[in-house]
Amino acid sequence: MRTAIDGASNEAIEVSHIPVSISKAERDKIIQEEEERAFKRMLRDRLPEMKPAFVRIVPDDEGRLWIALSRAEKVTTVEWLVVDSTGTVVARTELPEYVRLYAVREGRAYGRLTSPETDVPMVVAWAIDFSE
C-alpha cells in the first residue's frame, strides 16, 4: 500500500496467499525465549494461530514488489513473489532460508548469504531474467 504523508491511502495491492500455521514447537520456542513470567503468560494467550502473510518486502527499480512469504516450520526455502503495480504475480522464485534479499536494481538482486556450515556472511548478487 502506498500512503501519503498525511496518512491517506493512495494505492493498495492485493495478492492471495495460503496462510501458514504456527506449529506447537515454534509457539513453545517463542514463549521459552522470553524470561519474564508475565510476558510468557501474555504470549501464551495472545500469540496468533497463523503467521503473517509475508516476512519481507523489497521494492525494485521497475516498480515491482518482491515479497517473501512466511514458511512452515520444517521448510528450508523461502518463496518469493514478484508483484507488479496491479497486484499481478509476474514471477516467483525460491531462495534458501539462509539468504536474505536486500535490493533489486538494474537486473540484479543483491543479498546476504550466511553459510550454514561456517556461519560466515557474504554478499551475493544474482542476474535476473524475466523472459523464462
Short mmCIF file of N, CA, C and O in Angstrom, two decimals:
data_model
loop_
_atom_site.label_atom_id
_atom_site.label_comp_id
_atom_site.label_asym_id
_atom_site.label_seq_id
_atom_site.Cartn_x
_atom_site.Cartn_y
_atom_site.Cartn_z
N MET A 1 0.85 -1.17 0.00
CA MET A 1 0.00 0.00 0.00
C MET A 1 0.89 1.23 0.00
O MET A 1 1.87 1.29 0.73
N ARG A 2 0.56 2.17 -0.81
CA ARG A 2 1.28 3.45 -0.81
C ARG A 2 0.48 4.43 0.01
O ARG A 2 -0.72 4.55 -0.14
N THR A 3 1.16 5.15 0.88
CA THR A 3 0.49 6.08 1.78
C THR A 3 1.13 7.45 1.67
O THR A 3 2.35 7.57 1.66
N ALA A 4 0.28 8.47 1.60
CA ALA A 4 0.76 9.84 1.54
C ALA A 4 1.24 10.27 2.93
O ALA A 4 0.95 9.62 3.93
N ILE A 5 1.93 11.40 2.98
CA ILE A 5 2.44 11.91 4.26
C ILE A 5 1.32 12.15 5.24
O ILE A 5 1.48 11.92 6.43
N ASP A 6 0.16 12.56 4.76
CA ASP A 6 -0.96 12.82 5.68
C ASP A 6 -1.66 11.55 6.12
O ASP A 6 -2.63 11.58 6.86
N GLY A 7 -1.19 10.39 5.67
CA GLY A 7 -1.76 9.11 6.08
C GLY A 7 -2.82 8.56 5.15
O GLY A 7 -3.30 7.45 5.34
N ALA A 8 -3.21 9.34 4.13
CA ALA A 8 -4.23 8.87 3.19
C ALA A 8 -3.66 7.76 2.31
O ALA A 8 -2.52 7.83 1.87
N SER A 9 -4.47 6.77 2.05
CA SER A 9 -4.05 5.65 1.22
C SER A 9 -4.15 6.04 -0.25
O SER A 9 -5.18 6.52 -0.70
N ASN A 10 -3.07 5.85 -0.99
CA ASN A 10 -3.06 6.18 -2.41
C ASN A 10 -3.35 4.98 -3.28
O ASN A 10 -3.98 5.09 -4.31
N GLU A 11 -2.85 3.83 -2.88
CA GLU A 11 -2.95 2.66 -3.73
C GLU A 11 -2.78 1.41 -2.88
O GLU A 11 -2.00 1.40 -1.94
N ALA A 12 -3.51 0.36 -3.19
CA ALA A 12 -3.36 -0.90 -2.47
C ALA A 12 -3.17 -2.01 -3.48
O ALA A 12 -3.71 -1.98 -4.57
N ILE A 13 -2.36 -2.98 -3.12
CA ILE A 13 -2.12 -4.15 -3.96
C ILE A 13 -2.54 -5.37 -3.16
O ILE A 13 -2.14 -5.52 -2.00
N GLU A 14 -3.37 -6.23 -3.75
CA GLU A 14 -3.79 -7.44 -3.07
C GLU A 14 -3.20 -8.65 -3.78
O GLU A 14 -3.25 -8.74 -5.01
N VAL A 15 -2.63 -9.56 -3.00
CA VAL A 15 -2.07 -10.80 -3.52
C VAL A 15 -2.58 -11.93 -2.66
O VAL A 15 -2.45 -11.89 -1.43
N SER A 16 -3.18 -12.93 -3.27
CA SER A 16 -3.69 -14.03 -2.47
C SER A 16 -2.54 -14.93 -2.03
O SER A 16 -1.50 -15.01 -2.69
N HIS A 17 -2.74 -15.58 -0.91
CA HIS A 17 -1.72 -16.49 -0.38
C HIS A 17 -2.40 -17.55 0.48
O HIS A 17 -3.55 -17.41 0.87
N ILE A 18 -1.68 -18.61 0.78
CA ILE A 18 -2.18 -19.66 1.66
C ILE A 18 -1.60 -19.41 3.05
O ILE A 18 -0.38 -19.36 3.21
N PRO A 19 -2.44 -19.22 4.06
CA PRO A 19 -1.94 -18.95 5.41
C PRO A 19 -1.08 -20.11 5.93
O PRO A 19 -1.33 -21.26 5.62
N VAL A 20 -0.08 -19.77 6.73
CA VAL A 20 0.82 -20.76 7.32
C VAL A 20 0.61 -20.75 8.82
O VAL A 20 0.72 -19.70 9.46
N SER A 21 0.31 -21.92 9.38
CA SER A 21 0.09 -22.04 10.83
C SER A 21 1.40 -21.98 11.59
O SER A 21 2.44 -22.39 11.09
N ILE A 22 1.33 -21.48 12.81
CA ILE A 22 2.47 -21.54 13.72
C ILE A 22 2.39 -22.89 14.42
O ILE A 22 1.37 -23.22 15.03
N SER A 23 3.45 -23.68 14.32
CA SER A 23 3.44 -25.01 14.93
C SER A 23 3.57 -24.91 16.44
O SER A 23 3.98 -23.87 16.99
N LYS A 24 3.23 -25.97 17.13
CA LYS A 24 3.36 -26.02 18.58
C LYS A 24 4.82 -25.82 18.99
O LYS A 24 5.11 -25.08 19.95
N ALA A 25 5.75 -26.44 18.26
CA ALA A 25 7.17 -26.29 18.57
C ALA A 25 7.62 -24.84 18.43
O ALA A 25 8.35 -24.32 19.27
N GLU A 26 7.18 -24.16 17.36
CA GLU A 26 7.53 -22.75 17.16
C GLU A 26 6.93 -21.90 18.27
O GLU A 26 7.58 -21.00 18.81
N ARG A 27 5.68 -22.17 18.61
CA ARG A 27 4.99 -21.43 19.67
C ARG A 27 5.73 -21.60 21.00
O ARG A 27 6.02 -20.63 21.69
N ASP A 28 6.09 -22.85 21.33
CA ASP A 28 6.80 -23.11 22.58
C ASP A 28 8.16 -22.43 22.61
O ASP A 28 8.58 -21.89 23.63
N LYS A 29 8.87 -22.42 21.47
CA LYS A 29 10.19 -21.78 21.41
C LYS A 29 10.08 -20.28 21.65
O LYS A 29 10.87 -19.70 22.39
N ILE A 30 9.09 -19.65 21.02
CA ILE A 30 8.89 -18.21 21.20
C ILE A 30 8.62 -17.89 22.67
O ILE A 30 9.19 -16.97 23.23
N ILE A 31 7.78 -18.68 23.30
CA ILE A 31 7.43 -18.45 24.70
C ILE A 31 8.63 -18.72 25.61
O ILE A 31 8.90 -17.95 26.53
N GLN A 32 9.37 -19.79 25.36
CA GLN A 32 10.52 -20.14 26.20
C GLN A 32 11.64 -19.11 26.12
O GLN A 32 12.39 -18.92 27.08
N GLU A 33 11.78 -18.44 24.96
CA GLU A 33 12.85 -17.45 24.81
C GLU A 33 12.61 -16.21 25.67
O GLU A 33 13.53 -15.46 25.95
N GLU A 34 11.38 -16.00 26.08
CA GLU A 34 11.07 -14.85 26.92
C GLU A 34 11.32 -15.23 28.38
O GLU A 34 10.91 -16.29 28.84
N GLU A 35 11.98 -14.38 29.13
CA GLU A 35 12.34 -14.70 30.51
C GLU A 35 11.33 -14.22 31.53
O GLU A 35 11.20 -14.80 32.59
N GLU A 36 10.62 -13.16 31.22
CA GLU A 36 9.70 -12.58 32.20
C GLU A 36 8.40 -13.38 32.24
O GLU A 36 7.74 -13.59 31.22
N ARG A 37 8.03 -13.84 33.42
CA ARG A 37 6.87 -14.73 33.61
C ARG A 37 5.57 -14.10 33.11
O ARG A 37 4.78 -14.75 32.42
N ALA A 38 5.32 -12.82 33.42
CA ALA A 38 4.08 -12.17 33.00
C ALA A 38 4.01 -12.07 31.47
O ALA A 38 2.94 -12.25 30.88
N PHE A 39 5.16 -11.81 30.86
CA PHE A 39 5.16 -11.71 29.39
C PHE A 39 4.93 -13.07 28.76
O PHE A 39 4.26 -13.19 27.74
N LYS A 40 5.47 -14.13 29.36
CA LYS A 40 5.22 -15.50 28.86
C LYS A 40 3.72 -15.80 28.87
O LYS A 40 3.19 -16.38 27.94
N ARG A 41 3.06 -15.43 29.95
CA ARG A 41 1.62 -15.67 30.06
C ARG A 41 0.87 -14.91 28.97
O ARG A 41 -0.03 -15.44 28.33
N MET A 42 1.26 -13.64 28.75
CA MET A 42 0.62 -12.85 27.71
C MET A 42 0.87 -13.47 26.33
O MET A 42 -0.04 -13.56 25.51
N LEU A 43 2.10 -13.91 26.07
CA LEU A 43 2.40 -14.56 24.80
C LEU A 43 1.54 -15.80 24.60
O LEU A 43 0.99 -16.03 23.52
N ARG A 44 1.42 -16.61 25.63
CA ARG A 44 0.63 -17.84 25.55
C ARG A 44 -0.83 -17.52 25.18
O ARG A 44 -1.44 -18.22 24.39
N ASP A 45 -1.35 -16.42 25.73
CA ASP A 45 -2.75 -16.05 25.48
C ASP A 45 -2.97 -15.35 24.14
O ASP A 45 -4.03 -15.47 23.54
N ARG A 46 -1.95 -14.61 23.66
CA ARG A 46 -2.17 -13.74 22.50
C ARG A 46 -1.44 -14.12 21.23
O ARG A 46 -1.65 -13.49 20.20
N LEU A 47 -0.56 -15.11 21.29
CA LEU A 47 0.18 -15.49 20.09
C LEU A 47 -0.80 -16.00 19.04
O LEU A 47 -1.60 -16.89 19.33
N PRO A 48 -0.78 -15.44 17.84
CA PRO A 48 -1.77 -15.84 16.84
C PRO A 48 -1.55 -17.28 16.36
O PRO A 48 -0.48 -17.84 16.52
N GLU A 49 -2.58 -17.84 15.76
CA GLU A 49 -2.52 -19.20 15.22
C GLU A 49 -1.79 -19.22 13.87
O GLU A 49 -1.20 -20.22 13.50
N MET A 50 -1.88 -18.12 13.14
CA MET A 50 -1.28 -18.04 11.80
C MET A 50 -0.12 -17.07 11.79
O MET A 50 -0.11 -16.08 12.51
N LYS A 51 0.84 -17.35 10.92
CA LYS A 51 1.97 -16.44 10.73
C LYS A 51 1.53 -15.28 9.85
O LYS A 51 0.53 -15.39 9.13
N PRO A 52 2.28 -14.19 9.86
CA PRO A 52 1.97 -13.10 8.92
C PRO A 52 2.06 -13.63 7.49
O PRO A 52 2.79 -14.59 7.21
N ALA A 53 1.37 -13.00 6.58
CA ALA A 53 1.38 -13.45 5.18
C ALA A 53 2.78 -13.37 4.58
O ALA A 53 3.18 -14.22 3.80
N PHE A 54 3.54 -12.34 4.95
CA PHE A 54 4.87 -12.18 4.39
C PHE A 54 5.85 -11.80 5.49
O PHE A 54 5.46 -11.32 6.54
N VAL A 55 7.13 -12.04 5.22
CA VAL A 55 8.16 -11.70 6.20
C VAL A 55 9.08 -10.58 5.72
O VAL A 55 9.82 -10.01 6.51
N ARG A 56 9.03 -10.28 4.44
CA ARG A 56 9.91 -9.23 3.92
C ARG A 56 9.35 -8.74 2.58
O ARG A 56 8.84 -9.52 1.79
N ILE A 57 9.46 -7.43 2.35
CA ILE A 57 9.10 -6.83 1.06
C ILE A 57 10.27 -5.98 0.60
O ILE A 57 10.77 -5.15 1.35
N VAL A 58 10.69 -6.19 -0.64
CA VAL A 58 11.79 -5.43 -1.22
C VAL A 58 11.29 -4.82 -2.53
O VAL A 58 10.95 -5.55 -3.46
N PRO A 59 11.22 -3.49 -2.63
CA PRO A 59 10.82 -2.87 -3.90
C PRO A 59 12.00 -2.87 -4.87
O PRO A 59 13.15 -2.74 -4.47
N ASP A 60 11.71 -3.05 -6.16
CA ASP A 60 12.80 -2.96 -7.15
C ASP A 60 12.69 -1.66 -7.92
O ASP A 60 11.77 -0.86 -7.70
N ASP A 61 13.62 -1.41 -8.81
CA ASP A 61 13.66 -0.15 -9.55
C ASP A 61 12.72 -0.12 -10.75
O ASP A 61 12.67 0.85 -11.48
N GLU A 62 11.93 -1.19 -10.94
CA GLU A 62 10.94 -1.23 -12.02
C GLU A 62 9.52 -1.10 -11.49
O GLU A 62 8.56 -1.35 -12.22
N GLY A 63 9.37 -0.76 -10.21
CA GLY A 63 8.05 -0.57 -9.62
C GLY A 63 7.39 -1.85 -9.15
O GLY A 63 6.20 -1.85 -8.82
N ARG A 64 8.13 -2.94 -9.10
CA ARG A 64 7.59 -4.21 -8.61
C ARG A 64 7.96 -4.39 -7.14
O ARG A 64 8.89 -3.77 -6.64
N LEU A 65 7.19 -5.25 -6.48
CA LEU A 65 7.50 -5.62 -5.10
C LEU A 65 7.92 -7.09 -5.07
O LEU A 65 7.26 -7.94 -5.66
N TRP A 66 9.00 -7.37 -4.38
CA TRP A 66 9.46 -8.73 -4.14
C TRP A 66 9.01 -9.07 -2.73
O TRP A 66 9.43 -8.44 -1.76
N ILE A 67 8.14 -10.07 -2.61
CA ILE A 67 7.51 -10.40 -1.34
C ILE A 67 7.93 -11.80 -0.90
O ILE A 67 7.69 -12.78 -1.60
N ALA A 68 8.56 -11.88 0.27
CA ALA A 68 8.94 -13.18 0.85
C ALA A 68 7.79 -13.67 1.71
O ALA A 68 7.41 -13.00 2.68
N LEU A 69 7.23 -14.81 1.36
CA LEU A 69 6.11 -15.36 2.10
C LEU A 69 6.59 -16.09 3.36
O LEU A 69 7.71 -16.59 3.41
N SER A 70 5.73 -16.16 4.35
CA SER A 70 6.02 -16.96 5.54
C SER A 70 6.15 -18.42 5.12
O SER A 70 5.56 -18.84 4.14
N ARG A 71 6.92 -19.16 5.89
CA ARG A 71 7.12 -20.58 5.56
C ARG A 71 6.77 -21.45 6.75
O ARG A 71 6.83 -21.01 7.90
N ALA A 72 6.42 -22.68 6.46
CA ALA A 72 6.12 -23.65 7.52
C ALA A 72 7.40 -24.02 8.26
O ALA A 72 8.51 -23.84 7.74
N GLU A 73 7.25 -24.56 9.44
CA GLU A 73 8.37 -24.81 10.35
C GLU A 73 9.52 -25.59 9.72
O GLU A 73 10.67 -25.21 9.83
N LYS A 74 9.27 -26.66 9.03
CA LYS A 74 10.35 -27.52 8.53
C LYS A 74 10.76 -27.21 7.08
O LYS A 74 11.62 -27.88 6.53
N VAL A 75 10.16 -26.21 6.48
CA VAL A 75 10.50 -25.83 5.11
C VAL A 75 11.79 -25.02 5.13
O VAL A 75 11.94 -24.08 5.91
N THR A 76 12.75 -25.38 4.29
CA THR A 76 14.08 -24.74 4.32
C THR A 76 14.27 -23.70 3.23
O THR A 76 15.35 -23.13 3.10
N THR A 77 13.25 -23.45 2.42
CA THR A 77 13.34 -22.41 1.40
C THR A 77 12.25 -21.37 1.65
O THR A 77 11.22 -21.66 2.26
N VAL A 78 12.51 -20.18 1.16
CA VAL A 78 11.54 -19.08 1.26
C VAL A 78 11.03 -18.79 -0.14
O VAL A 78 11.81 -18.58 -1.07
N GLU A 79 9.70 -18.80 -0.30
CA GLU A 79 9.12 -18.47 -1.60
C GLU A 79 8.98 -16.96 -1.71
O GLU A 79 8.45 -16.30 -0.82
N TRP A 80 9.47 -16.43 -2.83
CA TRP A 80 9.38 -15.00 -3.13
C TRP A 80 8.43 -14.82 -4.31
O TRP A 80 8.56 -15.51 -5.31
N LEU A 81 7.49 -13.89 -4.18
CA LEU A 81 6.62 -13.49 -5.28
C LEU A 81 7.08 -12.15 -5.79
O LEU A 81 7.41 -11.27 -4.99
N VAL A 82 7.09 -11.97 -7.09
CA VAL A 82 7.39 -10.67 -7.69
C VAL A 82 6.05 -10.16 -8.22
O VAL A 82 5.43 -10.79 -9.09
N VAL A 83 5.61 -9.02 -7.68
CA VAL A 83 4.28 -8.50 -7.95
C VAL A 83 4.38 -7.13 -8.61
O VAL A 83 5.13 -6.27 -8.14
N ASP A 84 3.62 -6.95 -9.71
CA ASP A 84 3.65 -5.63 -10.36
C ASP A 84 2.66 -4.69 -9.68
O ASP A 84 2.01 -5.05 -8.69
N SER A 85 2.54 -3.48 -10.18
CA SER A 85 1.73 -2.44 -9.53
C SER A 85 0.23 -2.74 -9.55
O SER A 85 -0.53 -2.12 -8.81
N THR A 86 -0.20 -3.70 -10.36
CA THR A 86 -1.62 -4.07 -10.37
C THR A 86 -1.92 -5.22 -9.42
O THR A 86 -3.07 -5.62 -9.27
N GLY A 87 -0.88 -5.78 -8.79
CA GLY A 87 -1.07 -6.92 -7.89
C GLY A 87 -0.92 -8.26 -8.59
O GLY A 87 -1.16 -9.30 -7.99
N THR A 88 -0.52 -8.23 -9.85
CA THR A 88 -0.33 -9.47 -10.60
C THR A 88 1.03 -10.06 -10.28
O THR A 88 2.05 -9.36 -10.33
N VAL A 89 1.04 -11.34 -9.96
CA VAL A 89 2.31 -12.03 -9.73
C VAL A 89 2.95 -12.28 -11.09
O VAL A 89 2.42 -13.02 -11.91
N VAL A 90 4.09 -11.63 -11.34
CA VAL A 90 4.77 -11.74 -12.64
C VAL A 90 5.90 -12.76 -12.61
O VAL A 90 6.38 -13.18 -13.66
N ALA A 91 6.31 -13.16 -11.41
CA ALA A 91 7.35 -14.17 -11.28
C ALA A 91 7.34 -14.68 -9.85
O ALA A 91 6.79 -14.06 -8.95
N ARG A 92 7.95 -15.83 -9.68
CA ARG A 92 8.15 -16.38 -8.34
C ARG A 92 9.45 -17.16 -8.35
O ARG A 92 9.88 -17.66 -9.37
N THR A 93 10.07 -17.20 -7.18
CA THR A 93 11.31 -17.94 -7.04
C THR A 93 11.42 -18.42 -5.61
O THR A 93 10.66 -17.98 -4.75
N GLU A 94 12.36 -19.32 -5.37
CA GLU A 94 12.63 -19.79 -4.02
C GLU A 94 14.10 -19.56 -3.71
O GLU A 94 14.95 -19.77 -4.58
N LEU A 95 14.37 -19.12 -2.50
CA LEU A 95 15.74 -18.94 -2.03
C LEU A 95 15.91 -19.73 -0.74
O LEU A 95 14.95 -19.88 0.02
N PRO A 96 17.10 -20.21 -0.47
CA PRO A 96 17.33 -20.90 0.80
C PRO A 96 17.03 -19.98 1.98
O PRO A 96 17.18 -18.76 1.88
N GLU A 97 16.63 -20.55 3.10
CA GLU A 97 16.28 -19.75 4.27
C GLU A 97 17.43 -18.90 4.79
O GLU A 97 17.22 -17.88 5.42
N TYR A 98 18.66 -19.28 4.49
CA TYR A 98 19.83 -18.54 4.99
C TYR A 98 20.27 -17.42 4.05
O TYR A 98 21.31 -16.82 4.24
N VAL A 99 19.45 -17.11 3.04
CA VAL A 99 19.71 -16.00 2.13
C VAL A 99 18.73 -14.88 2.45
O VAL A 99 17.53 -15.11 2.59
N ARG A 100 19.24 -13.67 2.59
CA ARG A 100 18.37 -12.51 2.83
C ARG A 100 18.54 -11.52 1.68
O ARG A 100 19.64 -11.05 1.42
N LEU A 101 17.45 -11.24 0.99
CA LEU A 101 17.45 -10.31 -0.14
C LEU A 101 17.31 -8.89 0.38
O LEU A 101 16.47 -8.60 1.24
N TYR A 102 18.16 -7.97 -0.13
CA TYR A 102 18.14 -6.58 0.32
C TYR A 102 17.75 -5.57 -0.74
O TYR A 102 17.14 -4.57 -0.45
N ALA A 103 18.16 -5.81 -2.00
CA ALA A 103 17.89 -4.81 -3.04
C ALA A 103 17.81 -5.51 -4.39
O ALA A 103 18.46 -6.52 -4.63
N VAL A 104 16.99 -4.93 -5.27
CA VAL A 104 16.89 -5.40 -6.65
C VAL A 104 17.00 -4.16 -7.53
O VAL A 104 16.13 -3.29 -7.50
N ARG A 105 18.09 -4.08 -8.28
CA ARG A 105 18.37 -2.91 -9.11
C ARG A 105 19.05 -3.34 -10.39
O ARG A 105 19.93 -4.21 -10.39
N GLU A 106 18.66 -2.70 -11.49
CA GLU A 106 19.32 -2.84 -12.79
C GLU A 106 19.56 -4.30 -13.18
O GLU A 106 20.64 -4.69 -13.62
N GLY A 107 18.52 -5.12 -13.02
CA GLY A 107 18.60 -6.51 -13.46
C GLY A 107 19.37 -7.43 -12.55
O GLY A 107 19.71 -8.56 -12.93
N ARG A 108 19.66 -6.99 -11.33
CA ARG A 108 20.39 -7.83 -10.38
C ARG A 108 19.70 -7.78 -9.01
O ARG A 108 19.17 -6.74 -8.61
N ALA A 109 19.74 -8.92 -8.33
CA ALA A 109 19.24 -8.99 -6.95
C ALA A 109 20.44 -9.12 -6.04
O ALA A 109 21.36 -9.91 -6.31
N TYR A 110 20.45 -8.35 -4.97
CA TYR A 110 21.58 -8.35 -4.04
C TYR A 110 21.10 -8.82 -2.66
O TYR A 110 20.03 -8.43 -2.21
N GLY A 111 21.92 -9.62 -2.05
CA GLY A 111 21.54 -10.12 -0.74
C GLY A 111 22.74 -10.55 0.08
O GLY A 111 23.89 -10.35 -0.31
N ARG A 112 22.42 -11.16 1.22
CA ARG A 112 23.45 -11.70 2.09
C ARG A 112 23.16 -13.18 2.28
O ARG A 112 22.05 -13.58 2.58
N LEU A 113 24.19 -13.98 2.09
CA LEU A 113 24.10 -15.41 2.30
C LEU A 113 24.98 -15.75 3.50
O LEU A 113 26.15 -15.37 3.51
N THR A 114 24.40 -16.39 4.49
CA THR A 114 25.19 -16.82 5.64
C THR A 114 25.31 -18.33 5.57
O THR A 114 24.32 -19.05 5.72
N SER A 115 26.50 -18.80 5.31
CA SER A 115 26.74 -20.23 5.15
C SER A 115 26.35 -20.99 6.42
O SER A 115 26.82 -20.66 7.50
N PRO A 116 25.49 -22.01 6.28
CA PRO A 116 25.10 -22.78 7.46
C PRO A 116 26.28 -23.56 8.06
O PRO A 116 26.31 -23.83 9.26
N GLU A 117 27.26 -23.90 7.24
CA GLU A 117 28.41 -24.67 7.72
C GLU A 117 29.39 -23.80 8.50
O GLU A 117 29.89 -24.20 9.55
N THR A 118 29.68 -22.61 7.99
CA THR A 118 30.72 -21.77 8.60
C THR A 118 30.16 -20.58 9.37
O THR A 118 30.90 -19.93 10.11
N ASP A 119 28.88 -20.26 9.17
CA ASP A 119 28.24 -19.10 9.78
C ASP A 119 28.90 -17.79 9.35
O ASP A 119 28.85 -16.79 10.06
N VAL A 120 29.54 -17.83 8.18
CA VAL A 120 30.23 -16.65 7.65
C VAL A 120 29.30 -15.97 6.64
O VAL A 120 28.87 -16.59 5.67
N PRO A 121 28.96 -14.69 6.85
CA PRO A 121 28.11 -14.00 5.88
C PRO A 121 28.92 -13.52 4.67
O PRO A 121 30.10 -13.20 4.78
N MET A 122 28.27 -13.51 3.50
CA MET A 122 28.89 -12.96 2.31
C MET A 122 27.82 -12.27 1.46
O MET A 122 26.65 -12.64 1.51
N VAL A 123 28.23 -11.26 0.74
CA VAL A 123 27.34 -10.54 -0.16
C VAL A 123 27.23 -11.34 -1.45
O VAL A 123 28.23 -11.84 -1.97
N VAL A 124 26.01 -11.48 -1.94
CA VAL A 124 25.79 -12.22 -3.18
C VAL A 124 24.95 -11.37 -4.13
O VAL A 124 24.20 -10.49 -3.70
N ALA A 125 25.10 -11.62 -5.41
CA ALA A 125 24.30 -10.94 -6.43
C ALA A 125 23.90 -11.94 -7.48
O ALA A 125 24.70 -12.81 -7.86
N TRP A 126 22.67 -11.84 -7.95
CA TRP A 126 22.16 -12.73 -8.99
C TRP A 126 21.68 -11.89 -10.16
O TRP A 126 21.07 -10.83 -9.96
N ALA A 127 21.90 -12.38 -11.36
CA ALA A 127 21.32 -11.75 -12.55
C ALA A 127 19.87 -12.20 -12.63
O ALA A 127 19.56 -13.36 -12.37
N ILE A 128 18.99 -11.29 -12.98
CA ILE A 128 17.55 -11.59 -13.06
C ILE A 128 17.13 -11.61 -14.52
O ILE A 128 17.45 -10.70 -15.29
N ASP A 129 16.39 -12.66 -14.89
CA ASP A 129 15.89 -12.78 -16.26
C ASP A 129 14.42 -13.14 -16.19
O ASP A 129 14.07 -14.24 -15.77
N PHE A 130 13.54 -12.22 -16.57
CA PHE A 130 12.10 -12.46 -16.54
C PHE A 130 11.59 -13.11 -17.82
O PHE A 130 10.40 -13.33 -17.95
N SER A 131 12.45 -13.42 -18.75
CA SER A 131 11.99 -13.95 -20.05
C SER A 131 11.61 -15.41 -20.00
O SER A 131 10.97 -15.91 -20.91
N GLU A 132 11.99 -16.15 -18.99
CA GLU A 132 11.69 -17.60 -18.95
C GLU A 132 10.31 -17.88 -18.48
O GLU A 132 9.70 -17.30 -17.73
#
